[in-house]
Short mmCIF file of C-alpha atoms in Angstrom, two decimals:
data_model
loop_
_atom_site.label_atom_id
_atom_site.label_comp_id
_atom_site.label_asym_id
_atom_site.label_seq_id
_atom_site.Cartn_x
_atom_site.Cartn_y
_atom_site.Cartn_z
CA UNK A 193 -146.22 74.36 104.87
CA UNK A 194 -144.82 74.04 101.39
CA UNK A 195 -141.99 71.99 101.22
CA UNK A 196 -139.51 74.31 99.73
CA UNK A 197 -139.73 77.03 102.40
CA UNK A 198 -139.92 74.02 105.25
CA UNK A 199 -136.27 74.10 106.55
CA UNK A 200 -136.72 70.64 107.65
CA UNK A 201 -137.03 69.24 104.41
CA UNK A 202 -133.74 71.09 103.68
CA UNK A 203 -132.47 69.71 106.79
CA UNK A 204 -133.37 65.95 105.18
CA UNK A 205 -132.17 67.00 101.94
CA UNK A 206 -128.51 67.89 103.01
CA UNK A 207 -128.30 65.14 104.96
CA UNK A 208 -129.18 62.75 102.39
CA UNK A 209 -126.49 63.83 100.31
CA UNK A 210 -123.60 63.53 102.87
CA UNK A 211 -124.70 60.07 103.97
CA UNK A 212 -125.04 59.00 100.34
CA UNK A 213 -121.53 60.22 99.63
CA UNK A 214 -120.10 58.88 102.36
CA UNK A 215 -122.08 55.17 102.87
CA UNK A 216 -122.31 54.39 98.99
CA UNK A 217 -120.60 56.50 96.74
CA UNK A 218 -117.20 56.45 98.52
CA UNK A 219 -116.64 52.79 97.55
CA UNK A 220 -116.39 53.01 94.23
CA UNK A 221 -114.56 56.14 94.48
CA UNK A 222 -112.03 54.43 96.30
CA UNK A 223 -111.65 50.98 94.22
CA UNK A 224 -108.86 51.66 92.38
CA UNK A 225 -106.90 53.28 95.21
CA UNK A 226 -107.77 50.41 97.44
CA UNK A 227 -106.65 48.11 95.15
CA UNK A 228 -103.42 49.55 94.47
CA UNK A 229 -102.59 50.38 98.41
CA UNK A 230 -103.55 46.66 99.76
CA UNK A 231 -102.97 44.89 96.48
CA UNK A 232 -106.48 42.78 96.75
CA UNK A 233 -108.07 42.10 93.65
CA UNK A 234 -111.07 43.91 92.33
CA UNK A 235 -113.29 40.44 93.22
CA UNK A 236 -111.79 40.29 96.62
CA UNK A 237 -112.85 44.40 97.89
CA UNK A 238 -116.19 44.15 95.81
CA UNK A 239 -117.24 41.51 98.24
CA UNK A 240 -117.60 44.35 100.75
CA UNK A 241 -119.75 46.35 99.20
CA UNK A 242 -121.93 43.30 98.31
CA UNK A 243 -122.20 42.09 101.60
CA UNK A 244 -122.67 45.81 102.77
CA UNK A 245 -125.67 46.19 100.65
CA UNK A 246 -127.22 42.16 101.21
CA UNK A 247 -127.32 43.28 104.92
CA UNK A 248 -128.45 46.98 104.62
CA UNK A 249 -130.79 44.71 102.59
CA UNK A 250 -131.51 42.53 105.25
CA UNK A 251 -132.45 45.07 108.02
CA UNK A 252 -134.80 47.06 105.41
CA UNK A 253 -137.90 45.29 106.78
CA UNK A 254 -137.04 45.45 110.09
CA UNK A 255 -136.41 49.27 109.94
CA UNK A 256 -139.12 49.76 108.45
CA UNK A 257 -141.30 49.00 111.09
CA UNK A 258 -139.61 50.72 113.57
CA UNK A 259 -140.33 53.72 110.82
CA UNK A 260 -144.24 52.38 111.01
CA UNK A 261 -143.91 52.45 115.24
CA UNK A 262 -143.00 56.18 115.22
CA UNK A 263 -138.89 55.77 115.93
CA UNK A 264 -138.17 57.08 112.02
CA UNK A 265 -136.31 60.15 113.62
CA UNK A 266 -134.13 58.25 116.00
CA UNK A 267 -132.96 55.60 113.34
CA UNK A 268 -131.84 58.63 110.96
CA UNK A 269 -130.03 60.09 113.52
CA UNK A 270 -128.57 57.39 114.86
CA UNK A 271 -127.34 55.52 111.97
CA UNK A 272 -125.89 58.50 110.56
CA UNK A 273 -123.62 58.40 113.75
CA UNK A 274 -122.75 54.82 113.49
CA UNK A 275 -121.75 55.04 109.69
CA UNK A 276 -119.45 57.62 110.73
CA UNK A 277 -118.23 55.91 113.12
CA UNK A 278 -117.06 53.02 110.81
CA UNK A 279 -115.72 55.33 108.32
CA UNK A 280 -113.05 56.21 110.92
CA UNK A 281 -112.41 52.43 111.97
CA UNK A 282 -112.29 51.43 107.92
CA UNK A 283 -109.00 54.16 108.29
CA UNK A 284 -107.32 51.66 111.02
CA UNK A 285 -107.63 48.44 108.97
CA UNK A 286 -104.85 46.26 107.28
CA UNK A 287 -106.56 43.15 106.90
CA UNK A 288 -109.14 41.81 104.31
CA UNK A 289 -111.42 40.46 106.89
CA UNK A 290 -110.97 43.43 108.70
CA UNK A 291 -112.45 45.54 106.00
CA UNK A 292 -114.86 43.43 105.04
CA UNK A 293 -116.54 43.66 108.66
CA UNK A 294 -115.90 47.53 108.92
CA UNK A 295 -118.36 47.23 105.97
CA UNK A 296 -120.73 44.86 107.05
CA UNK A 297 -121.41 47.28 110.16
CA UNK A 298 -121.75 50.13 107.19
CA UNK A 299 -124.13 47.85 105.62
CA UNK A 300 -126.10 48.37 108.64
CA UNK A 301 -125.62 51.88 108.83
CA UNK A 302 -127.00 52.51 105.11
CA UNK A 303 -129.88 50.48 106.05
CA UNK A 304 -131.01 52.83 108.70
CA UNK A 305 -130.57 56.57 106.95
CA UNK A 306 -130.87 56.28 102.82
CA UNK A 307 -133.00 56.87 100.79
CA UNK A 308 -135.32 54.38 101.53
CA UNK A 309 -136.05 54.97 105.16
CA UNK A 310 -135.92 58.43 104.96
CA UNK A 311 -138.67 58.20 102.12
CA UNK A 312 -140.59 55.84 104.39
CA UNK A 313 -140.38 58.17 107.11
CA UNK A 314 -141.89 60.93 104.84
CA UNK A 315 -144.49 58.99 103.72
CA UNK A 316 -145.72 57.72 107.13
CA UNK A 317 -145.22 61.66 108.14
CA UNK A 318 -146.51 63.40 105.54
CA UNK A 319 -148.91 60.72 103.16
CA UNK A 320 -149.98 61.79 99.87
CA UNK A 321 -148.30 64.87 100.31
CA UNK A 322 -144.53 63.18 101.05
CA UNK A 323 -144.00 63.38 97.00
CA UNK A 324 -142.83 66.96 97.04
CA UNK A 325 -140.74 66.09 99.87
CA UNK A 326 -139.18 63.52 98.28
CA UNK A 327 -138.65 64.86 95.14
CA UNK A 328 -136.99 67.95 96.62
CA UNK A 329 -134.88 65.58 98.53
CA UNK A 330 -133.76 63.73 95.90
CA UNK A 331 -133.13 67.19 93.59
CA UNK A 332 -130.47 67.55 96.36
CA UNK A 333 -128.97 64.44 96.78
CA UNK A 334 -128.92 63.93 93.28
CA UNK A 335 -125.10 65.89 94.15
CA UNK A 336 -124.02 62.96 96.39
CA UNK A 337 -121.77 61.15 93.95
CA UNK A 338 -120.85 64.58 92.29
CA UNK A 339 -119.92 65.74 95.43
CA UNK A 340 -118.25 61.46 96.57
CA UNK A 341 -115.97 61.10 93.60
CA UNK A 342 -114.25 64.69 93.14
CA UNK A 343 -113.67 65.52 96.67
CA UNK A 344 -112.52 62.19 97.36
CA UNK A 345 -109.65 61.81 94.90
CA UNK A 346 -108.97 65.31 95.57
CA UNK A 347 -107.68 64.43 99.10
CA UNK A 348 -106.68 61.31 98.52
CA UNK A 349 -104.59 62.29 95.97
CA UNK A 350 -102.87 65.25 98.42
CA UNK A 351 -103.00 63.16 101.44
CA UNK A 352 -104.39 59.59 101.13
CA UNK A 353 -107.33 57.55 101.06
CA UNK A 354 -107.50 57.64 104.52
CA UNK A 355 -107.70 60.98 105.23
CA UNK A 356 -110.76 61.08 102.59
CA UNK A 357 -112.65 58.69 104.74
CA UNK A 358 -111.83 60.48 108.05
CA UNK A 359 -113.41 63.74 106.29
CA UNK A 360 -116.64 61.93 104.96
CA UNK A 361 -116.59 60.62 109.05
CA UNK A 362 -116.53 64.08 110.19
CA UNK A 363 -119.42 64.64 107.39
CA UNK A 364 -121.83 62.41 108.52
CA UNK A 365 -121.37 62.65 112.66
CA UNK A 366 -120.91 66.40 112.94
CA UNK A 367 -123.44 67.37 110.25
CA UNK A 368 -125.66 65.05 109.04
CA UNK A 369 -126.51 63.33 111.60
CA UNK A 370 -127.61 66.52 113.31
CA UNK A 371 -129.55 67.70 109.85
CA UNK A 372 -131.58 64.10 110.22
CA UNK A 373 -132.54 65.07 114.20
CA UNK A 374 -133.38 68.56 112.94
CA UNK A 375 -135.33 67.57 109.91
CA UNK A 376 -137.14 64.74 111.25
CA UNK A 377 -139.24 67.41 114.35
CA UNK A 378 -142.48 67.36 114.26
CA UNK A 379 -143.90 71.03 114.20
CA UNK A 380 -147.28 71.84 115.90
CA UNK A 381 -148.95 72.23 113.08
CA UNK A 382 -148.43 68.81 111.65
CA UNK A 383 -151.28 66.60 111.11
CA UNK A 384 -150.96 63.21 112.79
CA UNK A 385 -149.71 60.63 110.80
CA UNK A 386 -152.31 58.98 108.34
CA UNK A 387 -151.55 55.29 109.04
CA UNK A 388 -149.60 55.02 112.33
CA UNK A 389 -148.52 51.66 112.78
CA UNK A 390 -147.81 50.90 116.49
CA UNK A 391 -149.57 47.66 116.88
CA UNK A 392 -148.03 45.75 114.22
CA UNK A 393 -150.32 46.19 111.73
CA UNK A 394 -147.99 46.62 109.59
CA UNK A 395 -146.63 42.95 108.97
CA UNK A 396 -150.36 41.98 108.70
CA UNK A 397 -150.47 44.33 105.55
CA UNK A 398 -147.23 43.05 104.39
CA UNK A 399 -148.36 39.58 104.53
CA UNK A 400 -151.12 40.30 102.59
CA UNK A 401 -149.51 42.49 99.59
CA UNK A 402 -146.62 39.48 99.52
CA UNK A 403 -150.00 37.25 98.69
CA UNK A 404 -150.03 39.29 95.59
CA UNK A 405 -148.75 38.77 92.34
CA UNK A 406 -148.08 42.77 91.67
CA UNK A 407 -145.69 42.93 94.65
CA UNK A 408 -143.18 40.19 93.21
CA UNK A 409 -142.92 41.51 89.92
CA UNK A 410 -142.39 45.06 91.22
CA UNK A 411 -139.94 43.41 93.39
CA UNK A 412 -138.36 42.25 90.34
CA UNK A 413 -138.77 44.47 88.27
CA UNK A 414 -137.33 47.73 90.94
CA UNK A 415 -134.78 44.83 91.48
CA UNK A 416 -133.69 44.58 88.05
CA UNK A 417 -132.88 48.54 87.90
CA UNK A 418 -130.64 48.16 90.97
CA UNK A 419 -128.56 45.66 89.40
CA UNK A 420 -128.03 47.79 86.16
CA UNK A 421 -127.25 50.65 88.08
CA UNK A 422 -124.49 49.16 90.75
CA UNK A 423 -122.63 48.07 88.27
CA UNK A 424 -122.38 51.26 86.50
CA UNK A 425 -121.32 52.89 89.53
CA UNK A 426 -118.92 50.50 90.29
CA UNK A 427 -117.44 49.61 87.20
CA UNK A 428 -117.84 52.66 85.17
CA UNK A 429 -114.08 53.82 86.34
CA UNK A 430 -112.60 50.73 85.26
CA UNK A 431 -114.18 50.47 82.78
CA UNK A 432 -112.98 53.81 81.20
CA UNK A 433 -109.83 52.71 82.09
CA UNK A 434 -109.66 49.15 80.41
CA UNK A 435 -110.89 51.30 77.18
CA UNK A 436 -107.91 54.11 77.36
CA UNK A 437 -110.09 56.82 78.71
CA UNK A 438 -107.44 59.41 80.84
CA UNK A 439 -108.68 59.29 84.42
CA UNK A 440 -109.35 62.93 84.58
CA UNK A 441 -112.15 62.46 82.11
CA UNK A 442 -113.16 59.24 83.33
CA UNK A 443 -113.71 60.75 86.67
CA UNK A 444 -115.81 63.79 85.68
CA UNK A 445 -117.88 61.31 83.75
CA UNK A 446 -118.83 59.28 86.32
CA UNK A 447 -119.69 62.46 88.54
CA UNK A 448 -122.14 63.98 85.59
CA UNK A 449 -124.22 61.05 86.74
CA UNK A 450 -125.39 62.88 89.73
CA UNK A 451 -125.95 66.16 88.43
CA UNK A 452 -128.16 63.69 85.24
CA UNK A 453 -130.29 62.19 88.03
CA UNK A 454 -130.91 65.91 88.84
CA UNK A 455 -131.79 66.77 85.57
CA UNK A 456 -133.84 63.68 85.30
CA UNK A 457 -135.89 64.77 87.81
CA UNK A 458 -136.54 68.30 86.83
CA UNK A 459 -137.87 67.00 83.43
CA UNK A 460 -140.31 64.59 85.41
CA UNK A 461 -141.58 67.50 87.59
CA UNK A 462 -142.25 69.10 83.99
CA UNK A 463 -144.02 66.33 82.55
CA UNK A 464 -146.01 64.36 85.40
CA UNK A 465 -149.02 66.35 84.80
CA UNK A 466 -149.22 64.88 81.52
CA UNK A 467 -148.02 61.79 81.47
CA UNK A 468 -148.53 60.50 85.55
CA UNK A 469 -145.79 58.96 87.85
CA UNK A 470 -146.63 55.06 86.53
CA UNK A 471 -145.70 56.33 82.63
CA UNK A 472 -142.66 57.70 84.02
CA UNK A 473 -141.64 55.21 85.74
CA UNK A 474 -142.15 52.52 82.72
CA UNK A 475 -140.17 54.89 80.34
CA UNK A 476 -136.91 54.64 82.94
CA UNK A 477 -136.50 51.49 81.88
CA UNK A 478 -136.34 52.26 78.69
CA UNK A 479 -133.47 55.18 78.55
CA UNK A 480 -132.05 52.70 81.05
CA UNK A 481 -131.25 49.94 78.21
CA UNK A 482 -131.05 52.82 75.70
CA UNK A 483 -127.72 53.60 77.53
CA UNK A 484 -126.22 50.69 77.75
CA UNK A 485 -126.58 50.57 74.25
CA UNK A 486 -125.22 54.02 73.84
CA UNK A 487 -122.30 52.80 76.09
CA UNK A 488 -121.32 49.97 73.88
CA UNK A 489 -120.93 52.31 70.95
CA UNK A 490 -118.68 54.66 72.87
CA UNK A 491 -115.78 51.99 72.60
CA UNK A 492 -115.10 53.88 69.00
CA UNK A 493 -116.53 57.29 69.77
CA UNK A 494 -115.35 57.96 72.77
CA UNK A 495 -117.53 61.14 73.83
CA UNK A 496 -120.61 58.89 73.62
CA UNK A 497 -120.26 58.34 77.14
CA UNK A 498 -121.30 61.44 77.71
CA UNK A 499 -124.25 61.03 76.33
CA UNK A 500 -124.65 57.77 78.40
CA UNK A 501 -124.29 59.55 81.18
CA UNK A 502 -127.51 61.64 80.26
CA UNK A 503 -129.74 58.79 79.61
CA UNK A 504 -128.09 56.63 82.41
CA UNK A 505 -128.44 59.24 85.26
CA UNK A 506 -131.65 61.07 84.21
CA UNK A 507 -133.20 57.20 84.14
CA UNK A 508 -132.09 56.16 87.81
CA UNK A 509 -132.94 59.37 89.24
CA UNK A 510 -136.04 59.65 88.27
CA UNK A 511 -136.27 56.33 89.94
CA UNK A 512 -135.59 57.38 93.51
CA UNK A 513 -139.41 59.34 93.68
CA UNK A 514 -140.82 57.27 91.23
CA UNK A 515 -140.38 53.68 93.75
CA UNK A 516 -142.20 55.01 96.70
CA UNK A 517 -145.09 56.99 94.67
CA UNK A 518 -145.19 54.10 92.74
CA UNK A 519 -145.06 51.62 95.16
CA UNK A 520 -148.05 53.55 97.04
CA UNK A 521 -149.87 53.81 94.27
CA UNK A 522 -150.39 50.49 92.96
CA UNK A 523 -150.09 48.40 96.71
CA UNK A 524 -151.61 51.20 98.99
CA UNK A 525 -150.55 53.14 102.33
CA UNK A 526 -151.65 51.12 104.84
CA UNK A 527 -147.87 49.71 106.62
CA UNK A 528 -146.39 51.50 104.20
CA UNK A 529 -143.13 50.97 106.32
CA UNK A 530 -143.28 47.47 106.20
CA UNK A 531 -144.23 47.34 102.64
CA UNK A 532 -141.37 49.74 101.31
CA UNK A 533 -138.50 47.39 103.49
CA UNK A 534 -139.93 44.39 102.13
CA UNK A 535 -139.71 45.98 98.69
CA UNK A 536 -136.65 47.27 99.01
CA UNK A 537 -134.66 44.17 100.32
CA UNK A 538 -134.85 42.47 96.44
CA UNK A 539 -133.73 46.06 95.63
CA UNK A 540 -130.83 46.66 97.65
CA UNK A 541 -129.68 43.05 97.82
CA UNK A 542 -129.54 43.46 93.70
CA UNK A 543 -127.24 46.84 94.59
CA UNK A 544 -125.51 44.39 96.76
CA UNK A 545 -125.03 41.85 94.26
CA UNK A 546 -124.19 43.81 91.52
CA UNK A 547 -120.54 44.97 92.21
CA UNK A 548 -119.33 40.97 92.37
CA UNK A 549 -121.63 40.32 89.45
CA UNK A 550 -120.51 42.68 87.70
CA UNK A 551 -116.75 41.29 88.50
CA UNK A 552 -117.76 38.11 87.34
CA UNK A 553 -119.31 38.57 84.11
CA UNK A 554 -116.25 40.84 83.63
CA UNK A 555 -113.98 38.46 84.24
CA UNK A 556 -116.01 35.72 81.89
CA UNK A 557 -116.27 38.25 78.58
CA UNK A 558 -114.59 41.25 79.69
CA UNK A 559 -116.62 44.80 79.63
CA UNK A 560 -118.18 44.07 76.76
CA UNK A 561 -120.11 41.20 78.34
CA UNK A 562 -121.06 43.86 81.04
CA UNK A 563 -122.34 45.92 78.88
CA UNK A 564 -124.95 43.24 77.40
CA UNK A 565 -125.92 42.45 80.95
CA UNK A 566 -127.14 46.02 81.62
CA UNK A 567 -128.97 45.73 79.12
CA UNK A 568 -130.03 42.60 79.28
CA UNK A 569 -131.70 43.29 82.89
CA UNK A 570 -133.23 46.51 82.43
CA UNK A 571 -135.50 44.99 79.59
CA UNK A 572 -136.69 42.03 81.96
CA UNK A 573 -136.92 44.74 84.75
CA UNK A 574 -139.60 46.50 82.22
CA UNK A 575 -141.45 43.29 81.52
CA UNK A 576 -141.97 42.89 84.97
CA UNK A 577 -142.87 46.12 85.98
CA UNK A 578 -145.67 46.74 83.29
CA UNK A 579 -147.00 42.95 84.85
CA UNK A 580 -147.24 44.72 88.01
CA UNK A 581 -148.99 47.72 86.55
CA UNK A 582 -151.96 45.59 84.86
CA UNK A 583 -152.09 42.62 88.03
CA UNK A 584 -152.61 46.12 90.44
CA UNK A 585 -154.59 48.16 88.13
CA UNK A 586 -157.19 44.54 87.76
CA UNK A 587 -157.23 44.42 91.89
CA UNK A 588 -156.61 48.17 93.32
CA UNK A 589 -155.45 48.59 96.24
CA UNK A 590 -158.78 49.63 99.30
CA UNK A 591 -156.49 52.56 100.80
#
């Protein structure tokens, strides 16, 4: 069936977008309210979302080969239900501790039903034919932070900050969690999965492809555009603010991204024929620093953020299909579950990372200091990945 007229796909797709606004976007959303309502410093409710994202980072693996043992559906579902869940106990906290384990349980939550285990799902589901899937998926979810940032402040700003977490609650238990059981069926019609992993296979693979020099620097390089990105997301408001910017502005700004990593993908569906997914994927890495360069110079024109915004979001969202065709391509199929989890552990842990590190180089040499860094990384994350490209392309992958 093609993808576009599967409703299950659509199903995904949806869901996707609520969890991602509601898991990940709705922290940096938040910041600035949380810091003015329980007067911690930005360091001090950044931890969170680091330690969120180290242990969504940590459990990757390990949900992955639950993914590669069949129970892909079921972890959706269910971690869907449990972020929820949290999102209506992070409404009855008072305490920094408190909130920091209300987002440690999150952590867990993201690491069961983003993008990454959904995409593993699809590819242990579907095989070579899970890139329309994905790409369709991430064409909607692409919205998440467009839908995250607006409709957060919107209610928080009538109500409060709470009452924008109990709606993203209701979001991801009473519909998205649903969607994921919905989408993730199997019809009658479905071919069994190519490379069903329910003898542990899959760690045997993994143990293998970590013998490989390819896998680190993709690692590293993937790694490297997480760490750029985070702190975008979760500096980008303060960092309009710190440079004048009227909130209003900032605000729609930093919710162009999404709509950008739309865009970004459109254009890649346009031009994959000709230039193939490993091309594309080199060249996001490129726009990627191009940006942050871009975003330096906006300090004296101000509407070049704008255009950051464009080469910023189109870059990462290409991203999102390009790391698990990618990732295929050059390492193989075989426990792809396993593989993906390991791979994206240096990926989300560098999410995780980057809202303290971005803190801390802040608080060393202000935003201008932050700016270098996303530079800075991006360009080592491209030296790695074209490493990767030649060390696969002189030993291919045998599946």
């Amino acid at each position: 069936m093609n993808v576009r007229s599967d409703p299950r796909i659509w199903c995904l797709a949806v869901a996707e977008t609520l969890v991602w606004a509601g898991f990940y976007y709705f922290f940096p959303a938040m910041l600035l309210r949380w810091e003015a309502s329980f007067g911690w410093s930005k360091a001090e409710i950044t931890l969170a979302a680091t330690l969120a994202l180290l242990i969504s980072a940590f459990v990757a693996p390990r949900f992955g080969s639950l993914i590669d043992r069949g129970h892909g559906r079921a972890l959706l579902t269910c971690s869907a239900i449990l972020g929820g869940v949290m999102l209506g106990v992070l409404t009855q906290v008072d305490s920094r501790p408190a909130f920091i384990a209300v987002w440690i349980v999150l952590g867990v939550a993201m690491g069961g039903c983003l993008y990454e285990p959904c995409f593993a799902f699809l590819t242990h589901r579907r095989g070579v034919q899970a890139k329309s899937a994905i790409t369709l998926i991430t064409l909607v979810a692409g919205f998440a932070g467009t839908v995250s940032f607006p409709l957060a402040n919107v209610i928080a700003a009538a109500v409060d900050w709470r009452a924008a977490a109990w709606t993203f609650a209701a979001l991801a238990i009473l519909v998205a969690a649903p969607l994921f059981w919905i989408g993730g069926r199997r019809a009658a019609d479905d071919p069994e999965p190519t490379f069903a992993d329910r003898n542990g296979g899959g760690r045997a693979v993994l143990r293998g492809r970590m013998r490989q020099p390819a896998f680190w620097l993709l690692a590293a390089g993937f790694a490297m555009i997480a760490l750029n990105h985070g702190m975008v997301v979760n500096h980008l408001l303060p960092l309009l603010d710190e440079r004048g910017v009227p909130a209003a502005l900032a605000v729609l700004a930093v919710s162009l991204i999404g709509p950008m990593q739309v865009v970004g993908r459109v254009v890649m569906i346009a031009t994959e024929r000709h230039l193939g997914m490993v091309t594309i994927c080199g060249v996001t890495f490129l726009m990627m620093a191009l940006a942050g360069g871009v975003l330096g110079a906006a300090a004296s024109l101000p509407l070049l953020v704008y255009v950051f915004v464009a080469l910023q979001g189109s870059g990462y969202g290409v991203t999102s299909i390009t790391r698990p065709v990618v990732t295929a391509e050059l390492l193989g199929r075989r426990g792809f579950g396993a593989v993906s989890g390991a791979l994206a552990l240096p990926f989300v842990a560098a999410t995780a990372l980057s809202p303290s590190a971005g803190s801390l180089i802040w608080s060393w040499g202000g935003y201008d200091a932050v700016i270098a860094a996303l530079v800075i990384t991006v360009l080592f994350g491209f030296l790695c990945f074209v490493g990767a490209v030649r060390l696969a392309r002189l030993h291919p992958p045998e599946d």
